[in-house]
GROMACS .gro file of C-alpha atoms in nm:
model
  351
    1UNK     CA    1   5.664  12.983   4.766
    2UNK     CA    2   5.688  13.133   4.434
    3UNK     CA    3   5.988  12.969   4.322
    4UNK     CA    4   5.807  12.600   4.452
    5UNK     CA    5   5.489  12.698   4.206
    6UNK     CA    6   5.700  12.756   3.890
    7UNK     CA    7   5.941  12.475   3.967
    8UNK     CA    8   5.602  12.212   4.014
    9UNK     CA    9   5.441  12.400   3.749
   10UNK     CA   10   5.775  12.306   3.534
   11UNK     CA   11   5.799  11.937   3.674
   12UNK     CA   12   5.433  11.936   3.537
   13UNK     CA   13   5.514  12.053   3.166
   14UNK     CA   14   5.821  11.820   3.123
   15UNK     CA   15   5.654  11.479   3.253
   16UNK     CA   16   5.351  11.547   3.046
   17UNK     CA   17   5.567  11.631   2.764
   18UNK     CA   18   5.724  11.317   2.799
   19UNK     CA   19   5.439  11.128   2.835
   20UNK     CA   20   5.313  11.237   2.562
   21UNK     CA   21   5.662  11.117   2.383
   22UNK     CA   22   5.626  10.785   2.524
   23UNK     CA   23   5.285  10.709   2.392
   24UNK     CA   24   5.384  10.863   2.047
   25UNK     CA   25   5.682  10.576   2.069
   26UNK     CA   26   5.659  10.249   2.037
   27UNK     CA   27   5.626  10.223   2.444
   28UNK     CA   28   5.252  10.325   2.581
   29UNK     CA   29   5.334  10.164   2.875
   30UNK     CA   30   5.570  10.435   3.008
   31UNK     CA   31   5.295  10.681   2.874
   32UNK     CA   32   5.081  10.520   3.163
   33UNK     CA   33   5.375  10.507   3.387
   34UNK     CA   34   5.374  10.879   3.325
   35UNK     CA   35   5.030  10.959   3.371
   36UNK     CA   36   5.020  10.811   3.745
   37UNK     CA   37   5.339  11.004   3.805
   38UNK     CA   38   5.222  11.339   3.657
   39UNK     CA   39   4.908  11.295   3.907
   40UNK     CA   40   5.066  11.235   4.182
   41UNK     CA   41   5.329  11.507   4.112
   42UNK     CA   42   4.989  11.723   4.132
   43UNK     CA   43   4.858  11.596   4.443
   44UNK     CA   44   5.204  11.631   4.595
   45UNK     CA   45   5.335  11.273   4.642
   46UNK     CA   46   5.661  11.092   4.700
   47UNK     CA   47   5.690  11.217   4.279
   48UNK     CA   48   5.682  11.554   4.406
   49UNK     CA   49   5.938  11.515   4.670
   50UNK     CA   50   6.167  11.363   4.448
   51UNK     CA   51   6.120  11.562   4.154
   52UNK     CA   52   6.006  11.925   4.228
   53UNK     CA   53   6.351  12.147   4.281
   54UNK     CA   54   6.583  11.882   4.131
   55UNK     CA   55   6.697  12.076   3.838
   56UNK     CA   56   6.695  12.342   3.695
   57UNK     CA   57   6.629  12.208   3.345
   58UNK     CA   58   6.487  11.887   3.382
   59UNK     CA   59   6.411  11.880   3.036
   60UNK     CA   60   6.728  11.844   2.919
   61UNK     CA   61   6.862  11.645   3.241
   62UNK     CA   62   6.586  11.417   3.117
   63UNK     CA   63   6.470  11.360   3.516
   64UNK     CA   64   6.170  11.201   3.407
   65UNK     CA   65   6.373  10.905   3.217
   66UNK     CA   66   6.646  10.922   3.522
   67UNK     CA   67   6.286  10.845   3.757
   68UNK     CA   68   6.181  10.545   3.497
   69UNK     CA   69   6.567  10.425   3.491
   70UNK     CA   70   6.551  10.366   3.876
   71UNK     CA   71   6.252  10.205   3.934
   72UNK     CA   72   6.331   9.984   3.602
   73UNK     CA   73   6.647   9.889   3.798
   74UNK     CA   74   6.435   9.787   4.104
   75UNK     CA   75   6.214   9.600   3.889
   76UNK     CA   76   6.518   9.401   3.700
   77UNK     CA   77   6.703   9.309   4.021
   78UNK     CA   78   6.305   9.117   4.123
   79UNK     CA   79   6.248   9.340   4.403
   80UNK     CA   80   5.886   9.524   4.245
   81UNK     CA   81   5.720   9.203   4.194
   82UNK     CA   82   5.349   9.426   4.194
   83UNK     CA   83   5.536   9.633   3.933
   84UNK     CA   84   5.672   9.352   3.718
   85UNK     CA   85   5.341   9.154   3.677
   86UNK     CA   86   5.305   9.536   3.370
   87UNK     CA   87   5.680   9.519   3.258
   88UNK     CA   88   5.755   9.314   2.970
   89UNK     CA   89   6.112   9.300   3.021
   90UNK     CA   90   6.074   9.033   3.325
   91UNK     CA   91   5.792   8.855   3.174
   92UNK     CA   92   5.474   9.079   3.253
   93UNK     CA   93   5.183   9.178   3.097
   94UNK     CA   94   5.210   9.499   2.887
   95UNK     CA   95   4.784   9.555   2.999
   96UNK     CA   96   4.617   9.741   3.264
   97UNK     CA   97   4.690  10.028   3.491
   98UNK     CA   98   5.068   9.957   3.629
   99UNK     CA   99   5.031  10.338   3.811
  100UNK     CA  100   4.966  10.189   4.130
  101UNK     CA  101   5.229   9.953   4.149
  102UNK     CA  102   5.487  10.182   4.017
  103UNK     CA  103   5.385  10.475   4.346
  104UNK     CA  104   5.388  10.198   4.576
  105UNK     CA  105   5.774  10.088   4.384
  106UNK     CA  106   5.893  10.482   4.469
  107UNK     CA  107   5.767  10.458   4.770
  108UNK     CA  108   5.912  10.182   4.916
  109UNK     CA  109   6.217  10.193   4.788
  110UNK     CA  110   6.225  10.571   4.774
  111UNK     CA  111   6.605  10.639   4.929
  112UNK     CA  112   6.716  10.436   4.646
  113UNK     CA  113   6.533  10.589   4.364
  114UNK     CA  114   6.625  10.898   4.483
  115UNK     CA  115   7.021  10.805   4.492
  116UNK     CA  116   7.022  10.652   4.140
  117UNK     CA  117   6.822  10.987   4.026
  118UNK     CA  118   7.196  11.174   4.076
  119UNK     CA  119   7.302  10.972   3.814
  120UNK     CA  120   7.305  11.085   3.404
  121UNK     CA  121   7.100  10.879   3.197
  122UNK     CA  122   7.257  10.625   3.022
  123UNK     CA  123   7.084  10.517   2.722
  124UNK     CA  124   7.391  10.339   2.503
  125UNK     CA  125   7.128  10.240   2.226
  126UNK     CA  126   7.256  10.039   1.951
  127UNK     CA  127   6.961  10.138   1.722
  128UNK     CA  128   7.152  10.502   1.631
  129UNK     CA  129   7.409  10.320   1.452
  130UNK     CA  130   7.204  10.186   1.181
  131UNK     CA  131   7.147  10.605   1.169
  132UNK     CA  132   7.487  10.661   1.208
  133UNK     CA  133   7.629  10.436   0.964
  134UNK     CA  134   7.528  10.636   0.662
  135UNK     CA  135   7.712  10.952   0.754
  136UNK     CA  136   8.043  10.667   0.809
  137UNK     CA  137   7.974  10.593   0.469
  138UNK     CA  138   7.945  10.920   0.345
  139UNK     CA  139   8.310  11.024   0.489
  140UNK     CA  140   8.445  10.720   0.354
  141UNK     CA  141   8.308  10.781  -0.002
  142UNK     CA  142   8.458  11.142   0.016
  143UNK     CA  143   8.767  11.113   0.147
  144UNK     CA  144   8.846  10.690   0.052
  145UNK     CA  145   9.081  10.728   0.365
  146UNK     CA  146   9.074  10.487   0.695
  147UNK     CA  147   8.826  10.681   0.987
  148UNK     CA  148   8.919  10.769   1.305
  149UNK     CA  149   8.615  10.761   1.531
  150UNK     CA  150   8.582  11.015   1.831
  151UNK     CA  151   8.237  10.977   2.036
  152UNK     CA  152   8.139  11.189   2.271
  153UNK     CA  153   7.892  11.106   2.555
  154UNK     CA  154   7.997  10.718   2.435
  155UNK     CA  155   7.874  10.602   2.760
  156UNK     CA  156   7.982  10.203   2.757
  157UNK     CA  157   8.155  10.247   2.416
  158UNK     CA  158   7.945   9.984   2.210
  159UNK     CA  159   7.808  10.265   1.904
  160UNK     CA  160   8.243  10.317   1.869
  161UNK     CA  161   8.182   9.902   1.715
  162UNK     CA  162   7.916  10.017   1.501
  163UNK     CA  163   8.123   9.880   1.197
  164UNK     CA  164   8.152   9.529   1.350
  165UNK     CA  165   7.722   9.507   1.305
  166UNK     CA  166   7.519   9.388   1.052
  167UNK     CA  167   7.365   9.648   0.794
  168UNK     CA  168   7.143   9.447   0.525
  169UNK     CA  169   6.955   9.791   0.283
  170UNK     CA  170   6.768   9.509   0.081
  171UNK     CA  171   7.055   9.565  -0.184
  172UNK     CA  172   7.358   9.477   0.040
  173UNK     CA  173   7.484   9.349   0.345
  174UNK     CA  174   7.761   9.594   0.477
  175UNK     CA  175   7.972   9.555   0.808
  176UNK     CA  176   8.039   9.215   0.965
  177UNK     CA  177   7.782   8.987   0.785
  178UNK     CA  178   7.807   8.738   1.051
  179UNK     CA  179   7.725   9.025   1.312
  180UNK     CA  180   7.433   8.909   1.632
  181UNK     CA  181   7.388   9.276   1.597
  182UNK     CA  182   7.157   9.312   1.288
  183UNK     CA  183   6.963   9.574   1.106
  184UNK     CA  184   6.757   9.506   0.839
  185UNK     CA  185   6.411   9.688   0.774
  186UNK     CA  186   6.461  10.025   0.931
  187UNK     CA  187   6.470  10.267   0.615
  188UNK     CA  188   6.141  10.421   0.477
  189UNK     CA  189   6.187  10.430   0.111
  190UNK     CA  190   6.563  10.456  -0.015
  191UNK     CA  191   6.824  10.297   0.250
  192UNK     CA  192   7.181  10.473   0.204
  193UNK     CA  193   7.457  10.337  -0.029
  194UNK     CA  194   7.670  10.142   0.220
  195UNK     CA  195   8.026   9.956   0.118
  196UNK     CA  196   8.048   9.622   0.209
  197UNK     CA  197   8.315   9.702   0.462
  198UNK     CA  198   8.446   9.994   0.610
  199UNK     CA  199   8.830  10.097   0.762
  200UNK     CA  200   8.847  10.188   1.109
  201UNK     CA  201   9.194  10.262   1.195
  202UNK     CA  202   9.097  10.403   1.576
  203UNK     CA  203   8.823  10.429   1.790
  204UNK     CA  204   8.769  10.596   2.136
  205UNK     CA  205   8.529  10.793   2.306
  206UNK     CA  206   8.440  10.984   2.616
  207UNK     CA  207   8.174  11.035   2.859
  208UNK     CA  208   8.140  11.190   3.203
  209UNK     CA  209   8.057  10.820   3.374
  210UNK     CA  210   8.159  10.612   3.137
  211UNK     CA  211   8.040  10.202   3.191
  212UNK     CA  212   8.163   9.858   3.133
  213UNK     CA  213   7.934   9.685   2.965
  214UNK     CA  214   8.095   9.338   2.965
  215UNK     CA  215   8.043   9.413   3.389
  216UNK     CA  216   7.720   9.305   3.519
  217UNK     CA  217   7.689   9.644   3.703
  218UNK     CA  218   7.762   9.853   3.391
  219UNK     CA  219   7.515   9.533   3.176
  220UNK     CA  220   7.237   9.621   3.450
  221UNK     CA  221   7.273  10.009   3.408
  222UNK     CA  222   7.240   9.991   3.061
  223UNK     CA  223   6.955   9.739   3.063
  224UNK     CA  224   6.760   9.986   3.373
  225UNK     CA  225   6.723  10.300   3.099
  226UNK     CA  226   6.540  10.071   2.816
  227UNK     CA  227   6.188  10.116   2.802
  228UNK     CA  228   6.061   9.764   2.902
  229UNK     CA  229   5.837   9.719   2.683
  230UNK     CA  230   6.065   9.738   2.369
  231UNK     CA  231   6.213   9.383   2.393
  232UNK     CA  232   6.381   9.462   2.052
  233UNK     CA  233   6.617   9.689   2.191
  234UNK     CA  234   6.734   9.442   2.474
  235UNK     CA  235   6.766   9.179   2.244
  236UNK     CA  236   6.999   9.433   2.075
  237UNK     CA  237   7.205   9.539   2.365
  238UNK     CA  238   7.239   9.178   2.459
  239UNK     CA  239   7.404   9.126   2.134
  240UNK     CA  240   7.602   9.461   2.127
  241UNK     CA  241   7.740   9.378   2.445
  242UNK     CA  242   7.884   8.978   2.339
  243UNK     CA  243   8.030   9.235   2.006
  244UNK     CA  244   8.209   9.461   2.304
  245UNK     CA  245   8.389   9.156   2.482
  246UNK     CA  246   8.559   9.107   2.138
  247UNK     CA  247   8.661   9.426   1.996
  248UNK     CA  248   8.819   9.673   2.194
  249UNK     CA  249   8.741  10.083   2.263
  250UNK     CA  250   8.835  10.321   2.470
  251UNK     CA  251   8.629  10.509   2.625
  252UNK     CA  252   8.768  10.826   2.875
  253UNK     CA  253   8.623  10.943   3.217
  254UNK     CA  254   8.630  11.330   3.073
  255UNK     CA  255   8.428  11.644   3.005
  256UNK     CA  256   8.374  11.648   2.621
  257UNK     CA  257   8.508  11.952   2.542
  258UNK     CA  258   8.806  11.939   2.753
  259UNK     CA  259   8.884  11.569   2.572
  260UNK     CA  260   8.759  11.693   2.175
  261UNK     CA  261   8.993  12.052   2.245
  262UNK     CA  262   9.295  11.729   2.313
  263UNK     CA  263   9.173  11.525   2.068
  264UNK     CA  264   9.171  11.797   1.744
  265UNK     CA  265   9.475  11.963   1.896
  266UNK     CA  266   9.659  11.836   1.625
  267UNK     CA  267   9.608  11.688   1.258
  268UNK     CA  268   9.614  11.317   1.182
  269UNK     CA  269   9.710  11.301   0.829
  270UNK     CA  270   9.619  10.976   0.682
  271UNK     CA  271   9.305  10.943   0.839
  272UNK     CA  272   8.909  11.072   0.834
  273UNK     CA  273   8.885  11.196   1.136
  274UNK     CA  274   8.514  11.202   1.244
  275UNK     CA  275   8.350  11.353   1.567
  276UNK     CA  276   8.059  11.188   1.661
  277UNK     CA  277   7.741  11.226   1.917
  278UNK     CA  278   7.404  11.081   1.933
  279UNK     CA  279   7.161  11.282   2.140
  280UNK     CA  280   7.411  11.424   2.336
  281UNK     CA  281   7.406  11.808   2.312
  282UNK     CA  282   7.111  11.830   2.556
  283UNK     CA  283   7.351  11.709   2.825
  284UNK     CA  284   7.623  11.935   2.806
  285UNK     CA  285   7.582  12.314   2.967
  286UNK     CA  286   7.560  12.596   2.748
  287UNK     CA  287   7.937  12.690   2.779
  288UNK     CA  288   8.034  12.317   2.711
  289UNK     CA  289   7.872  12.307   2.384
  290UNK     CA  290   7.977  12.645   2.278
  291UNK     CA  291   8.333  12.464   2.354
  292UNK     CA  292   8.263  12.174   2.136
  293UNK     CA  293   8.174  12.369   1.836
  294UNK     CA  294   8.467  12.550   1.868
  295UNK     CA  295   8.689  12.328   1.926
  296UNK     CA  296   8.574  12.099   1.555
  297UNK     CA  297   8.565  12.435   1.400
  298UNK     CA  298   8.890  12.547   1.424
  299UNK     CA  299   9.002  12.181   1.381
  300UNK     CA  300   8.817  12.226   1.027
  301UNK     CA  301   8.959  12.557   0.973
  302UNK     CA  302   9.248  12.346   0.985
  303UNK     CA  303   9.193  12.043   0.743
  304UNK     CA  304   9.306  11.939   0.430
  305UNK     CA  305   9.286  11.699   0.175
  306UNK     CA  306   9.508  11.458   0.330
  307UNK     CA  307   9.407  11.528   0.700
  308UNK     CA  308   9.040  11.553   0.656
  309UNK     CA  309   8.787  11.634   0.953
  310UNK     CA  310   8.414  11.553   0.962
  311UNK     CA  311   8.112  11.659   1.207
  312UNK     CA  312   7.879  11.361   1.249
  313UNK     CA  313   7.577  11.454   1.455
  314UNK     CA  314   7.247  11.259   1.544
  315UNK     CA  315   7.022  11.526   1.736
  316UNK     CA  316   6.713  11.639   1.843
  317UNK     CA  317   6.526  11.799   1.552
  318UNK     CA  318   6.152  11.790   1.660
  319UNK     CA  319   5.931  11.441   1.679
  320UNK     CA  320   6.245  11.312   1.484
  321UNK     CA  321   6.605  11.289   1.534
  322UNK     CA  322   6.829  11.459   1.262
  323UNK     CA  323   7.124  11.348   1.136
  324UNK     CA  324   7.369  11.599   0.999
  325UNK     CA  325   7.677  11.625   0.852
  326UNK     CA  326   7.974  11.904   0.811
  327UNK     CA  327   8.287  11.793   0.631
  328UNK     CA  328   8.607  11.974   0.604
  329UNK     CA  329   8.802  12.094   0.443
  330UNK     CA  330   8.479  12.302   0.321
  331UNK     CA  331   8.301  12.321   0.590
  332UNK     CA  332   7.964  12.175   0.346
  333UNK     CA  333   7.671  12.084   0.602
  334UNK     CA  334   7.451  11.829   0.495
  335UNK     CA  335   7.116  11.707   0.679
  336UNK     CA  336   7.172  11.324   0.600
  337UNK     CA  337   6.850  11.138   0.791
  338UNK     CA  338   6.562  11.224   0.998
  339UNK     CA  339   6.499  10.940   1.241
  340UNK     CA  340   6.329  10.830   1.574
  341UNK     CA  341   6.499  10.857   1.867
  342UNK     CA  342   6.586  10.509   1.927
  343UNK     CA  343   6.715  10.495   1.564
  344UNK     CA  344   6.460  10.341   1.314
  345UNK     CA  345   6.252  10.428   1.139
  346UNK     CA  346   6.494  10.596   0.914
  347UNK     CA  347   6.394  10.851   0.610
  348UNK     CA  348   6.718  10.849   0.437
  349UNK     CA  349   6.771  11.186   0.287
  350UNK     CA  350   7.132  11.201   0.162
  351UNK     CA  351   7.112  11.081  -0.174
   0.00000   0.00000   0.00000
């Protein structure tokens, strides 16, 4: 009985945390979503049964946006019609209470929920490049070499084609200028110092359930974990995905420290190579990040001049993301950006 309090009492703590996140955002409707699922959590509903003694850190699991995900699926595929007269993503009305209709959603579809709850969240947002592309252009400036890109937790792969998007600072337009995928408007104050192009000589990734986007099951996974009332970011993904049919990456069904330890197991000269993650560390067990920073450490240890190595890292860092940089050889650690989650705003701190 014990163990059921704390676990409830937890479930409690991390949905009103992240309803509290949500209506903070730029999405109050999942903040309402959130407030009829932390009540009914309380009262002991179908919430409760599916959330209470899931996980043991369902902070970090992020259950509460693997719940949302679900029922967002449901609501896509025009089975929640109740539910879909709040979500703006099929055309409703971001007003009123949608708490209701999203209880009677779990409900009667609950098996389902329930199965796509086993499931990691994948959020593939396209946003965290225009975050992202300042520390490219950072290595690039240093080193003036081609990059090799290495993401881990890439999910469908579509940040490793961050250099085939659109990147307008109000001074220049860097990247492909004739990208769908745009970004313009997203720095507070000064934007970074971008080149109008940049070399990538390889790209890959990894990710423990790694998606096709160009599929219309991977295309309706991704689309399930956007918040539906942010009709920028589909717009986005839309785009981001037409970008992925043309320009090819890899991305492996692996652990991420088993594929980084294969990846740095040897030095490329002639290339930056540059780890990458966005809001992935949260994901990964103790021992598997301890493995990760290993692993790029003694890969730095290793560097040189003409086989450089460089950290890239967009994570959490309180109501804003940070972005941080280590470079080798060196081993200098710079905190580049703060940002949202979702990528802009951006405070651009890097000089």
């Amino acid at each position: 009985m014990h163990d059921r309090v704390a676990g409830l009492e937890r479930i409690v703590e991390v949905i009103a945390f992240q309803a509290q996140a949500c209506r903070a955002s730029p999405s109050p409707l999942y903040g309402r979503v959130l407030d009829a699922v932390l009540a009914d959590v309380r009262d002991g509903g179908v919430c409760a049964e599916l959330l209470v003694g899931r996980d043991e850190d369902p902070l970090a699991s992020a259950l509460a946006l693997r719940l949302l995900g679900g029922v967002h699926r449901i609501v896509l595929d025009g089975r929640a019609p109740e539910l879909a007269a709040f979500y703006p993503s099929v055309g409703g009305a971001d007003s009123g209470d949608p708490g209701p209709a999203f209880l009677t959603t779990v409900r009667r579809h609950r098996d389902e929920v329930e199965r796509r709850m086993l499931d990691g969240v994948q959020t593939n947002e396209v946003g965290r490049s225009a975050v992202l592309v300042g520390g490219y252009a950072a290595v690039t400036r240093r080193t003036a070499l081609p990059l090799r890109v290495l993401e881990l937790g890439a999910s469908a792969g579509l940040n490793l084609r961050w250099d085939h998007f659109s990147y307008d600072t109000g001074r220049a337009v860097s990247g492909d200028p004739h990208s769908s995928v745009r970004f313009r408007d997203v720095w507070e104050g000064d934007p970074p110092d971008l080149p109008t192009s940049f070399d990538v000589a390889e790209r890959s990734g990894c990710d423990r359930s790694p998606l096709d986007a160009t599929t219309p099951e991977g295309r309706a996974t991704l689309m399930s974990f956007v918040w539906p009332d942010q009709l920028e970011r589909f717009q986005r993904l839309e785009s981001a995905i037409e970008v992925a049919r043309s320009v090819s990456a890899e991305v492996a069904r692996a652990d991420a420290a088993d594929w980084v330890e294969e990846q740095l197991g040897v030095a490329r000269p002639g290339v930056a190579t540059v780890v990458v993650h966005s809001i992935v560390l949260q994901y990964l067990s103790p021992a598997g990040r301890t493995r990760v920073r290993d692993a790029i450490g003694a890969a730095g240890r290793g560097a040189s001049g003409a086989a450089p190595l460089a950290w890239l890292r967009m994570e959490p860092g309180g109501d804003r993301a940070e972005l941080r940089l280590t470079t080798w050889p060196g081993g200098e650690e710079r905190l580049l950006a703060t940002a949202g989650y979702h990528g802009s705003p951006i405070w651009w701190e890097g000089g």
